Tab-separated table of C-alpha atoms and ligand atoms in Angstrom:
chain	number	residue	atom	x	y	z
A	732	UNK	CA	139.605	6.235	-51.751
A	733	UNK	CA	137.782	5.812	-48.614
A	734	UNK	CA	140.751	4.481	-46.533
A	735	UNK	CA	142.733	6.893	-48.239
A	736	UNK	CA	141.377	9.455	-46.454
A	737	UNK	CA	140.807	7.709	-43.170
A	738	UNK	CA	143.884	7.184	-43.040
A	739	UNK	CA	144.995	10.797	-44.504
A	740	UNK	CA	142.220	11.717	-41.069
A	741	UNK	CA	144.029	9.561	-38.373
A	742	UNK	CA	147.625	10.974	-39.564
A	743	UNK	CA	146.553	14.368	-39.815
A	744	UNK	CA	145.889	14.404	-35.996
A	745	UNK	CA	149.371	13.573	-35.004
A	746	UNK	CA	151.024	16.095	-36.790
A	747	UNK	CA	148.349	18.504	-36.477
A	748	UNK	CA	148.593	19.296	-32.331
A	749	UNK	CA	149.703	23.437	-32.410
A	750	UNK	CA	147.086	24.404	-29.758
A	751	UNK	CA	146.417	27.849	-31.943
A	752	UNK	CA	142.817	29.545	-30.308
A	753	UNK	CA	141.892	28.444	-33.967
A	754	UNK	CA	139.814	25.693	-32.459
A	755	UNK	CA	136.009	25.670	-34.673
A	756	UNK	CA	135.563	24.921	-37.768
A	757	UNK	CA	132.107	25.797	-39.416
A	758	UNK	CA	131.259	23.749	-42.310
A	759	UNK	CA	128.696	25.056	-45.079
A	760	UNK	CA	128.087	23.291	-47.843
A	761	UNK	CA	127.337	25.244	-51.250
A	762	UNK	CA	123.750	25.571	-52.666
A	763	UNK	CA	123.119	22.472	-50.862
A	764	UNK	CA	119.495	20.650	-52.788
A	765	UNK	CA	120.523	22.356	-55.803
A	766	UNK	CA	124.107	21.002	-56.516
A	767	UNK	CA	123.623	17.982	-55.950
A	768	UNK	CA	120.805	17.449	-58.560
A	769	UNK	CA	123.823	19.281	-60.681
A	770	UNK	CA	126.195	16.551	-59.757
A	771	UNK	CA	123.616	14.280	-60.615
A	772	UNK	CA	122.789	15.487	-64.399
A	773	UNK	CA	125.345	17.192	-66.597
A	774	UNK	CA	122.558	18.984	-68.127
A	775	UNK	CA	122.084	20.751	-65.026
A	776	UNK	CA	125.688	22.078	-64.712
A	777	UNK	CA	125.962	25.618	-64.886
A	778	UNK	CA	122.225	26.347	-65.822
A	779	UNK	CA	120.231	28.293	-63.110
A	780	UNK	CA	118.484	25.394	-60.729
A	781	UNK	CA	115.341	25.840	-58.468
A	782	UNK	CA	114.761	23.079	-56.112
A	783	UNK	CA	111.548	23.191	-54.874
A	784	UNK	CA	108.558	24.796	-55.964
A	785	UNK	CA	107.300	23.817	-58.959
A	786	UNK	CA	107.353	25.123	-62.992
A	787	UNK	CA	103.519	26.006	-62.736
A	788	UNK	CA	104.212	28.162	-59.879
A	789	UNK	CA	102.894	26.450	-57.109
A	790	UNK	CA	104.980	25.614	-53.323
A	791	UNK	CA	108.060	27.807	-52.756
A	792	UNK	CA	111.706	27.490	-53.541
A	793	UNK	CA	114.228	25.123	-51.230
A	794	UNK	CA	117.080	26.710	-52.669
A	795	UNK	CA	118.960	27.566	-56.411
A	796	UNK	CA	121.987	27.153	-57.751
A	797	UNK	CA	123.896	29.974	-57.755
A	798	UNK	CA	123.176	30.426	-61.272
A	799	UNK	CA	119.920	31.130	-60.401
A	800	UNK	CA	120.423	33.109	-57.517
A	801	UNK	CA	121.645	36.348	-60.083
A	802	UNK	CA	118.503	36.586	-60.852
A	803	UNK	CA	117.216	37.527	-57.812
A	804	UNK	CA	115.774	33.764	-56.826
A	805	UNK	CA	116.244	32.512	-53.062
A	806	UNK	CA	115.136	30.065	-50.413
A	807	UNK	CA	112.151	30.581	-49.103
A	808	UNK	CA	110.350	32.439	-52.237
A	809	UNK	CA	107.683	31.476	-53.816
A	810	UNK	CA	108.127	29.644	-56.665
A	811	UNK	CA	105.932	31.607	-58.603
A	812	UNK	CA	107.545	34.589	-58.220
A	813	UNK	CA	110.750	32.629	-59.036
A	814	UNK	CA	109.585	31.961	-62.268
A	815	UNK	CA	109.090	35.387	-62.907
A	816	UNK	CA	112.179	36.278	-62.173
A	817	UNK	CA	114.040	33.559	-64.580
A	818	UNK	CA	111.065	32.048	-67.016
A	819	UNK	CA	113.779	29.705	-68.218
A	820	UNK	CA	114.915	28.391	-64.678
A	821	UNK	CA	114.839	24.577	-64.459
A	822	UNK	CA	112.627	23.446	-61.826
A	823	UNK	CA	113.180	20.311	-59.679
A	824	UNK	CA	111.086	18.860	-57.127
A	825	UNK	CA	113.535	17.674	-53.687
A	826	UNK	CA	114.489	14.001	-53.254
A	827	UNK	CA	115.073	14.632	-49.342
A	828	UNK	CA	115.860	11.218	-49.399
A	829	UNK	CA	119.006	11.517	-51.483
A	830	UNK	CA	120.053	14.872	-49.905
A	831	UNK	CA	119.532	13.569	-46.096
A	832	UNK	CA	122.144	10.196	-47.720
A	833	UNK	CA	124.699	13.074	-48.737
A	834	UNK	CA	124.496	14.684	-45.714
A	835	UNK	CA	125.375	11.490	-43.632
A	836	UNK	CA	128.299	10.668	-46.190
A	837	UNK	CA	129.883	14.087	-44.843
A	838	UNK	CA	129.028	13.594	-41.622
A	839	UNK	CA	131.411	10.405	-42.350
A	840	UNK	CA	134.181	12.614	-42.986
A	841	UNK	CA	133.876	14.940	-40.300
A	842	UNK	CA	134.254	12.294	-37.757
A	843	UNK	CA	137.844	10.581	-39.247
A	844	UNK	CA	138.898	14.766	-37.690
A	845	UNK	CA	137.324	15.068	-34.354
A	846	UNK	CA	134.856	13.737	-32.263
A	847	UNK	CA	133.236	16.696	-31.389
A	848	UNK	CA	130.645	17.643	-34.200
A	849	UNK	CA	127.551	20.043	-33.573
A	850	UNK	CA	125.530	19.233	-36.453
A	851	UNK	CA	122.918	22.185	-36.765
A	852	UNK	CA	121.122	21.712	-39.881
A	853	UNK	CA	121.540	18.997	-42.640
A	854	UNK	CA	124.109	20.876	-44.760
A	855	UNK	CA	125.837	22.640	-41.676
A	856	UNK	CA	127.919	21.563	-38.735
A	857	UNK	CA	130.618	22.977	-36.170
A	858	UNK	CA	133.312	21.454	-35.614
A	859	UNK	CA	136.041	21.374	-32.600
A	860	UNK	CA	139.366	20.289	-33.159
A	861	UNK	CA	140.629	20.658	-29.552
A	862	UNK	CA	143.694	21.897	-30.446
A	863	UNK	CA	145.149	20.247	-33.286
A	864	UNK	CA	145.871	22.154	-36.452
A	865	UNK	CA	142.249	23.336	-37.529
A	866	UNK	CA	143.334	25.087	-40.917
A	867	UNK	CA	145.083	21.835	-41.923
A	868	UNK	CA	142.108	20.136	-40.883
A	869	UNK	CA	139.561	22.256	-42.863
A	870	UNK	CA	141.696	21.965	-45.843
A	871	UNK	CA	141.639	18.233	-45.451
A	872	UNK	CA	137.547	18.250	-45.050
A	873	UNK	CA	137.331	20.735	-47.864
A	874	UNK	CA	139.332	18.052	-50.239
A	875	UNK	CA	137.621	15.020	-49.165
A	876	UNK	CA	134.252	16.445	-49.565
A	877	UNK	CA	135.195	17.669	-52.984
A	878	UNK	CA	136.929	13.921	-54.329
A	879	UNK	CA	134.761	11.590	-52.739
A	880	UNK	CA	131.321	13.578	-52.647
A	881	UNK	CA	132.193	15.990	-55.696
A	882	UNK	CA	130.551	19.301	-53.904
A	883	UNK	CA	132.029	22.301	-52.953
A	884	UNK	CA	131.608	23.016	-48.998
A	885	UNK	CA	132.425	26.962	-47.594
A	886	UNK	CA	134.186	26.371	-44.204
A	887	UNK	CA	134.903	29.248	-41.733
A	888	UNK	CA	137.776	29.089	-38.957
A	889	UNK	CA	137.730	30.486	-35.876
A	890	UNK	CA	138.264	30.782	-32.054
A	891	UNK	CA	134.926	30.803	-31.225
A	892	UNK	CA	131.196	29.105	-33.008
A	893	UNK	CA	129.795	32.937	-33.882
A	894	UNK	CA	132.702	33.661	-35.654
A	895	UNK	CA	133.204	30.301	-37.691
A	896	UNK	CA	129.736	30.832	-38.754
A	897	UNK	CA	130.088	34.155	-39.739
A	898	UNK	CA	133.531	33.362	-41.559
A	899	UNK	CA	132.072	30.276	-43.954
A	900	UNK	CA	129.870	32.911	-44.978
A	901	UNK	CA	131.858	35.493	-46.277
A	902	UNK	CA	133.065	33.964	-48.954
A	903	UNK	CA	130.741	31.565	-50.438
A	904	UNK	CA	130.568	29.385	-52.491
A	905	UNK	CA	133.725	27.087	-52.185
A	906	UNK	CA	135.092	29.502	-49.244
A	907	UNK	CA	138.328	28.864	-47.136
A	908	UNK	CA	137.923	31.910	-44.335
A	909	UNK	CA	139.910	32.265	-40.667
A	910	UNK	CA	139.114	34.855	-39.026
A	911	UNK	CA	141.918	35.483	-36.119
A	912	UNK	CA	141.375	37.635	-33.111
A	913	UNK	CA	143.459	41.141	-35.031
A	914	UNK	CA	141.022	40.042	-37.761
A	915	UNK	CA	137.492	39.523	-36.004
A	916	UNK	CA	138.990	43.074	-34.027
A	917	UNK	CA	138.840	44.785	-37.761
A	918	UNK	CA	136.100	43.016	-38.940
A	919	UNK	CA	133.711	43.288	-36.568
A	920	UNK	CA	132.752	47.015	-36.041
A	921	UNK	CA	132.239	47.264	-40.018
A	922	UNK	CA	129.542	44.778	-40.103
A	923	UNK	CA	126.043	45.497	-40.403
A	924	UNK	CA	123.949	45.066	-36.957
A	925	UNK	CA	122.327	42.288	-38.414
A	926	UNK	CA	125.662	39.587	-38.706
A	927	UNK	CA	125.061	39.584	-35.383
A	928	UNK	CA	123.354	36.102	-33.611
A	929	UNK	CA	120.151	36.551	-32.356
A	930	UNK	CA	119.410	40.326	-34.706
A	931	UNK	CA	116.290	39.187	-36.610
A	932	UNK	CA	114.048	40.849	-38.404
A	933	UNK	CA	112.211	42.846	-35.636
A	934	UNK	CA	115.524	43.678	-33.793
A	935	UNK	CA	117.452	45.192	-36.308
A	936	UNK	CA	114.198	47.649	-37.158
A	937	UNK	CA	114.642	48.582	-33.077
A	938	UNK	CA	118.292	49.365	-33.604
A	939	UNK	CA	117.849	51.247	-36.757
A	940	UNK	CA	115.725	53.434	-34.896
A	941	UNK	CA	117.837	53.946	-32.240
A	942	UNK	CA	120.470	54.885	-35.312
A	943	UNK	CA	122.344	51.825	-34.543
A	944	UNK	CA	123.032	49.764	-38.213
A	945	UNK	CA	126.862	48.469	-37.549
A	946	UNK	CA	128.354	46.819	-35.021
A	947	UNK	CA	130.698	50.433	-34.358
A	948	UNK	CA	127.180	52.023	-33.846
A	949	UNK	CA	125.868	49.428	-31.269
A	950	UNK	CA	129.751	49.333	-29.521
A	951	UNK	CA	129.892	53.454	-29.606
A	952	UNK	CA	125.536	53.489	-27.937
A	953	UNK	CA	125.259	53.659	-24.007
A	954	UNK	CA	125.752	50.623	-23.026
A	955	UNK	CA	123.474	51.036	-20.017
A	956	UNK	CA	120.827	51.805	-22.259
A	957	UNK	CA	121.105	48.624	-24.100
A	958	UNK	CA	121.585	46.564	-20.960
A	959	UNK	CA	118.518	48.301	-19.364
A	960	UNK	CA	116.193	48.126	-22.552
A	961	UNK	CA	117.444	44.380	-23.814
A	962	UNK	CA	118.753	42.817	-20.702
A	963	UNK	CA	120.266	39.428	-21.252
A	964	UNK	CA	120.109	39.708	-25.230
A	965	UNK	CA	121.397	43.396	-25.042
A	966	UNK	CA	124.437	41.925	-23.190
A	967	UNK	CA	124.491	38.774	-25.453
A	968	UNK	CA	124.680	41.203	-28.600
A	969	UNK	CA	127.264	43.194	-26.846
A	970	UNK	CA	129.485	40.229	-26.176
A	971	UNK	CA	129.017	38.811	-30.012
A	972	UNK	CA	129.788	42.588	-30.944
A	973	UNK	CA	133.022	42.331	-29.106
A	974	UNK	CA	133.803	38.765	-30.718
A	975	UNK	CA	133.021	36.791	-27.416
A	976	UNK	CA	130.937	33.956	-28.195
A	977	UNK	CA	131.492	30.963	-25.228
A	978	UNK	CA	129.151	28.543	-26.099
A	979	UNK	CA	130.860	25.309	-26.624
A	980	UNK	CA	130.460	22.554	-29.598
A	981	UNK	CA	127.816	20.146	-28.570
A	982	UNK	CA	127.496	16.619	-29.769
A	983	UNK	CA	124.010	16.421	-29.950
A	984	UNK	CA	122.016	13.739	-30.586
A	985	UNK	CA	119.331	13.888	-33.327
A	986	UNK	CA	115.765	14.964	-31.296
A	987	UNK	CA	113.651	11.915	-31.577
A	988	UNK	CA	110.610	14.129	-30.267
A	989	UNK	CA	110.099	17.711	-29.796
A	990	UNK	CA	107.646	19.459	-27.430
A	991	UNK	CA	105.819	22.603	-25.743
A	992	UNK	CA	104.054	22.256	-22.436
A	993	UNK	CA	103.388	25.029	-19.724
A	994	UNK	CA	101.826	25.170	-16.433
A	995	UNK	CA	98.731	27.178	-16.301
A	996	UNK	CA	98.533	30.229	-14.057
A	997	UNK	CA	95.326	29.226	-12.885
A	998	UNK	CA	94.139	25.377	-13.154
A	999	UNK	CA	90.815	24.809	-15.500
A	1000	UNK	CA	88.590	22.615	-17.002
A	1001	UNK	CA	87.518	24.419	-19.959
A	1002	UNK	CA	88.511	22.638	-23.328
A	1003	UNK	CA	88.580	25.667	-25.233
A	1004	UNK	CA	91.252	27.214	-23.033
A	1005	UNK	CA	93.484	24.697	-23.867
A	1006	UNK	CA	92.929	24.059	-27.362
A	1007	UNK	CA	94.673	27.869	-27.177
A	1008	UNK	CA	97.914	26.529	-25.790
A	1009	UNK	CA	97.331	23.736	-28.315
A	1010	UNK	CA	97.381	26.459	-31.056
A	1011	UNK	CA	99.955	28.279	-29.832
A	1012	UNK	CA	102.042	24.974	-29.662
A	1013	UNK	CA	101.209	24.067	-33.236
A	1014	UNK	CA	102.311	26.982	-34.468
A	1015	UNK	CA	105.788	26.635	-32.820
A	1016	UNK	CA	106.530	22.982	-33.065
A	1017	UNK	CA	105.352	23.511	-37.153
A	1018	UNK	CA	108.107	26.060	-36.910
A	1019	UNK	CA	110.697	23.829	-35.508
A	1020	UNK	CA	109.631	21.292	-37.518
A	1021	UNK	CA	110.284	23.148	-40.568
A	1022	UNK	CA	113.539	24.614	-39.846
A	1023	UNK	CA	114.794	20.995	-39.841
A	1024	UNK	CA	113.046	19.857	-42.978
A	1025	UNK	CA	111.414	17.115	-41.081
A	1026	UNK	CA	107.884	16.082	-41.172
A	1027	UNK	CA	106.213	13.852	-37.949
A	1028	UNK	CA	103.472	10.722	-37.171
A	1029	UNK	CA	103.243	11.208	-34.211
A	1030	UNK	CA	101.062	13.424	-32.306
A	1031	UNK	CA	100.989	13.319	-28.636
A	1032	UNK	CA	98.996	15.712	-25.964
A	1033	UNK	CA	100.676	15.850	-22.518
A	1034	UNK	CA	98.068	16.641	-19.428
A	1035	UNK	CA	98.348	16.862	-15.676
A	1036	UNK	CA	95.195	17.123	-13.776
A	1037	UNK	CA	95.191	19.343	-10.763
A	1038	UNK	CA	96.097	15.993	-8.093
A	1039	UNK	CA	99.496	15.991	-10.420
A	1040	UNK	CA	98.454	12.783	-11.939
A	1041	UNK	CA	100.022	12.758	-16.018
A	1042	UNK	CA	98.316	11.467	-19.192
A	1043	UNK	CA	99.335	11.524	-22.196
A	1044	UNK	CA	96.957	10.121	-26.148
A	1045	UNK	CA	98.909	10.127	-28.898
A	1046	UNK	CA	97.730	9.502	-32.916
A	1047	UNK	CA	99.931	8.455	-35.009
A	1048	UNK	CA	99.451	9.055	-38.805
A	1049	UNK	CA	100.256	7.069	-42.133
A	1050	UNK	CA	101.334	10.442	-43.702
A	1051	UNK	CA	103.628	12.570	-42.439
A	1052	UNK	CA	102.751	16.177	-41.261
A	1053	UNK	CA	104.671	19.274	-40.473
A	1054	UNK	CA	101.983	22.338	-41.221
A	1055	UNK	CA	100.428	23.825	-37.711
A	1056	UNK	CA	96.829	23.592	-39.441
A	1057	UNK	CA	97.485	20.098	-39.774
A	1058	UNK	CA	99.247	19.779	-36.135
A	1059	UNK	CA	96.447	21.711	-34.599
A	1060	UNK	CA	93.566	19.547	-35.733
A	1061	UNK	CA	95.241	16.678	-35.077
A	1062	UNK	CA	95.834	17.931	-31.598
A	1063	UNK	CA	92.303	19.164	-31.213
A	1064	UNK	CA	91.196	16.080	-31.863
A	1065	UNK	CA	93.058	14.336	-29.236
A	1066	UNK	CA	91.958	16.776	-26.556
A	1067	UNK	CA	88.351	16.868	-27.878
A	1068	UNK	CA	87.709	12.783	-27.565
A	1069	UNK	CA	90.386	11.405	-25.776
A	1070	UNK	CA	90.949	13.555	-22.597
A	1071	UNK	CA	89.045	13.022	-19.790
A	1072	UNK	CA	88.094	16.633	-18.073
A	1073	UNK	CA	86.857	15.115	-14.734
A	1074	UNK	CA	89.544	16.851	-13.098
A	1075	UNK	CA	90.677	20.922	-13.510
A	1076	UNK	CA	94.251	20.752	-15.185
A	1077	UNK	CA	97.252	22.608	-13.992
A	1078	UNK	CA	99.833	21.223	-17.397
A	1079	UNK	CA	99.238	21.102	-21.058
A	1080	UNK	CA	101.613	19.856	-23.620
A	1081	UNK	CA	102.386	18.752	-26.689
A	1082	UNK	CA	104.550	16.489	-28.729
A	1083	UNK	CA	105.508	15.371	-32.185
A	1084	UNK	CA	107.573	12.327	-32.822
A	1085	UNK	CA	108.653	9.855	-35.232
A	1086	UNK	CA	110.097	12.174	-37.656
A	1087	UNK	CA	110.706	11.606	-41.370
A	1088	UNK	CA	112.642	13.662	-43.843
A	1089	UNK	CA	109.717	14.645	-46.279
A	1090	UNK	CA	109.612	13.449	-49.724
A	1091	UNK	CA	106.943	15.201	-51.297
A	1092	UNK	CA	103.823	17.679	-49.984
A	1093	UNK	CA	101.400	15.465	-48.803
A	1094	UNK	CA	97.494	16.037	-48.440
A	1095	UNK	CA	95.939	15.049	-45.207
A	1096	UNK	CA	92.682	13.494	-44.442
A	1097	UNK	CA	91.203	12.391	-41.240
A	1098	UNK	CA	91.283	8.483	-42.780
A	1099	UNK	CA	94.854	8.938	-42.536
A	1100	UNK	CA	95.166	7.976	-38.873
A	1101	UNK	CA	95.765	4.508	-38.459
A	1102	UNK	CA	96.651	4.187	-34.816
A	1103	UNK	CA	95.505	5.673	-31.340
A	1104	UNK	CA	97.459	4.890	-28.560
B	1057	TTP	P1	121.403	26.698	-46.631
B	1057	TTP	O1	122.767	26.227	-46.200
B	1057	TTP	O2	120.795	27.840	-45.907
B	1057	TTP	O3	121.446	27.117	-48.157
B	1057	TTP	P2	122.231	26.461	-49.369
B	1057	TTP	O4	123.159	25.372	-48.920
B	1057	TTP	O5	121.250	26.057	-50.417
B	1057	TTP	O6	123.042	27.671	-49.951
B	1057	TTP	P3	124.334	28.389	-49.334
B	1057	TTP	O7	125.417	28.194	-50.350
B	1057	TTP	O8	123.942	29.818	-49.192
B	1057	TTP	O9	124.645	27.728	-48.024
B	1057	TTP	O10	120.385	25.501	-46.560
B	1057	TTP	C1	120.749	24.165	-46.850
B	1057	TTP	C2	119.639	23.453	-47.575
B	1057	TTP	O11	118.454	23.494	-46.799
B	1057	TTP	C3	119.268	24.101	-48.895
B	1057	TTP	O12	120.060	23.616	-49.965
B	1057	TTP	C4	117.830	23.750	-49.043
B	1057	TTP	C5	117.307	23.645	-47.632
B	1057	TTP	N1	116.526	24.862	-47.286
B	1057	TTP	C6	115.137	24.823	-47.458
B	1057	TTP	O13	114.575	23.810	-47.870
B	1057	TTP	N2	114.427	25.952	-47.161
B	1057	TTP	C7	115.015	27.098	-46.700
B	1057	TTP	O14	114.321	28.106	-46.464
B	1057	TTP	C8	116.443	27.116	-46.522
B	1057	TTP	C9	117.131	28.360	-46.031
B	1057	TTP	C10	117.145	25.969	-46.837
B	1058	MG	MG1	124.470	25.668	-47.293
């Protein structure tokens, strides 16, 4: 089956070449956690899934199968309130493990099409066919993910990665959606504000007060305005508005650290000042952390001293973290004992590394560090 397709892949790009702007393909797979453990157990199929969370209420939801999502249940809820909402939901806990394994297998297939793969979370990726034939190609990923993985993936086609994303979405689950440039034209100014990249929460409130809630509204405001009030992001919404979108389909490699550092405005050797920063850091990298469902060791605080000379103490943990209590007193620690403050410093940082795909919660106690390096 395997060299089926391989092979189906490597023929598919000679007869493919039409150069079309149709270049990006956005893959989105369906209900991700949750239909897999429906693959996986017949009993499952069809019944509304929570992954995540669990029956007595406690932790919040990963996702639910779409089943369960007519009830009102999403990511991100808690699960308590998910059990409200569908007393007879089936709860199960995630088996990151298994997901992270499915995830790679359609990675697999992604790469017999093109070399060029953005993968931006572990059930989504963009894709850049360069100019061969990227509906034929979608099809073919579509198919292949459904015989040899048996899920359903929503792709979106377009000429740029905005509008790919936008199109898998539209019509999920098991969506095929191009959106052309006389389409994206139509489509556009009917969408709500909020389709656009980069409209969060807090922006769309500022636009709704401006009476801005489609795209029409934002295209028909002063444009000056925007530009004045938003600057770079008010032209960066414009541009999506209009359907421009030139960012280009990275390969990038999977971050084997992430980190926050900053140069102080004025150079000091007061612990407490920093252990700020190191606050403020935890809360951000427990953010990024979390939006990649990855958990760290590894703890490391960056410091120059004021003569530009670097450090840098790192802990590394037998359980895995990813909460920015947990960060931050692990981080506190490290600048209460292990940094020297002979010195006034002009650079704090932080880092966490050696990342793991987390399994289940996991409680942490200081007789969890093992190593100090
Ligand atoms: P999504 O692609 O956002 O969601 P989904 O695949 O479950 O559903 P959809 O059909 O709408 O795409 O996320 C992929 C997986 O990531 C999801 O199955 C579970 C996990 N996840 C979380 O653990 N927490 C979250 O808050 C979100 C949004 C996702
Ligand atoms: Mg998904």
């Amino acid at each position: 089956m395997k060299l089926e397709s391989s092979l189906k892949g490597i023929l598919m790009k000679r007869v493919t070449k039409n150069n079309s702007v149709l270049t990006i393909i956005h893959v989105d797979m369906d209900a991700f956690f949750a239909s897999i453990e429906q693959r996986d157990n017949p009993y499952y199929k069809g019944k509304p899934v929570v992954v995540g969370g669990s029956p007595d209420g406690r932790g919040v939801v990963s996702t639910a199968s779409y089943e369960a999502r007519e009830f009102g249940i999403h990511s991100a809820m808690p699960a308590r309130q998910a059990k409200e909402l569908c007393p007879f939901a089936i709860f199960i806990p995630t088996n990151m493990e298994k997901y992270k394994e499915v995830s790679n297998q359609i990675r697999e297939i992604f790469k017999r099409y093109t070399d060029k793969i953005e993968p931006i979370s572990i059930d989504e990726a963009f894709l850049d066919v360069m100019g061969d034939n990227a509906i034929e190609i979608a099809k073919a990923i579509k198919e292949d993910v459904r015989v040899e993985v048996n899920l359903t993936a929503s792709v979106g086609i377009s000429y740029n990665k905005f509008l790919a994303k936008l199109a898998s979405d539209m019509k999920k689950p098991d969506g095929f959606t191009v959106i052309t440039p006389e389409i994206a034209k139509k489509l556009l100014p009917t969408l709500p504000v909020r389709k656009l990249w980069g409209v969060g929460d807090k922006t769309e409130k500022e636009l709704n007060r401006l009476g801005i809630f489609t795209v029409r509204d934002l295209l028909d405001y002063d444009r000056e305005f925007l530009l004045e009030r938003w600057g770079k992001r008010g032209y960066e919404l414009l541009q999506f508005a209009h359907g421009i979108d030139n960012s280009t389909v990275e390969n990038k490699q999977e971050a084997k650290s992430m980190g926050e550092e900053i140069t102080l405005n004025k150079n000091t050797k007061d612990k407490e000042k920093l252990a700020i920063y190191i606050r403020e850091f935890s809360s951000s990298l427990a953010n990024r952390l979390n939006k990649k469902y990855l958990k760290c060791k590894t703890v490391t605080i960056k410091i120059k001293y004021d003569n530009f000379k670097l450090i840098t103490r790192s802990k590394t943990l037998k359980q895995p973290i990813c909460s920015c209590r947990e960060l931050y007193s692990i981080g506190k620690n490290i600048l209460n004992y292990r940094i020297p403050m002979k010195r006034p410093v002009r650079l704090v940082g932080m880092q966490v590394s050696n990342f793991i795909y987390p399994h289940e919660p996991v409680q942490l106690t200081f007789k969890d560090v093992v190593e100090d390096v």
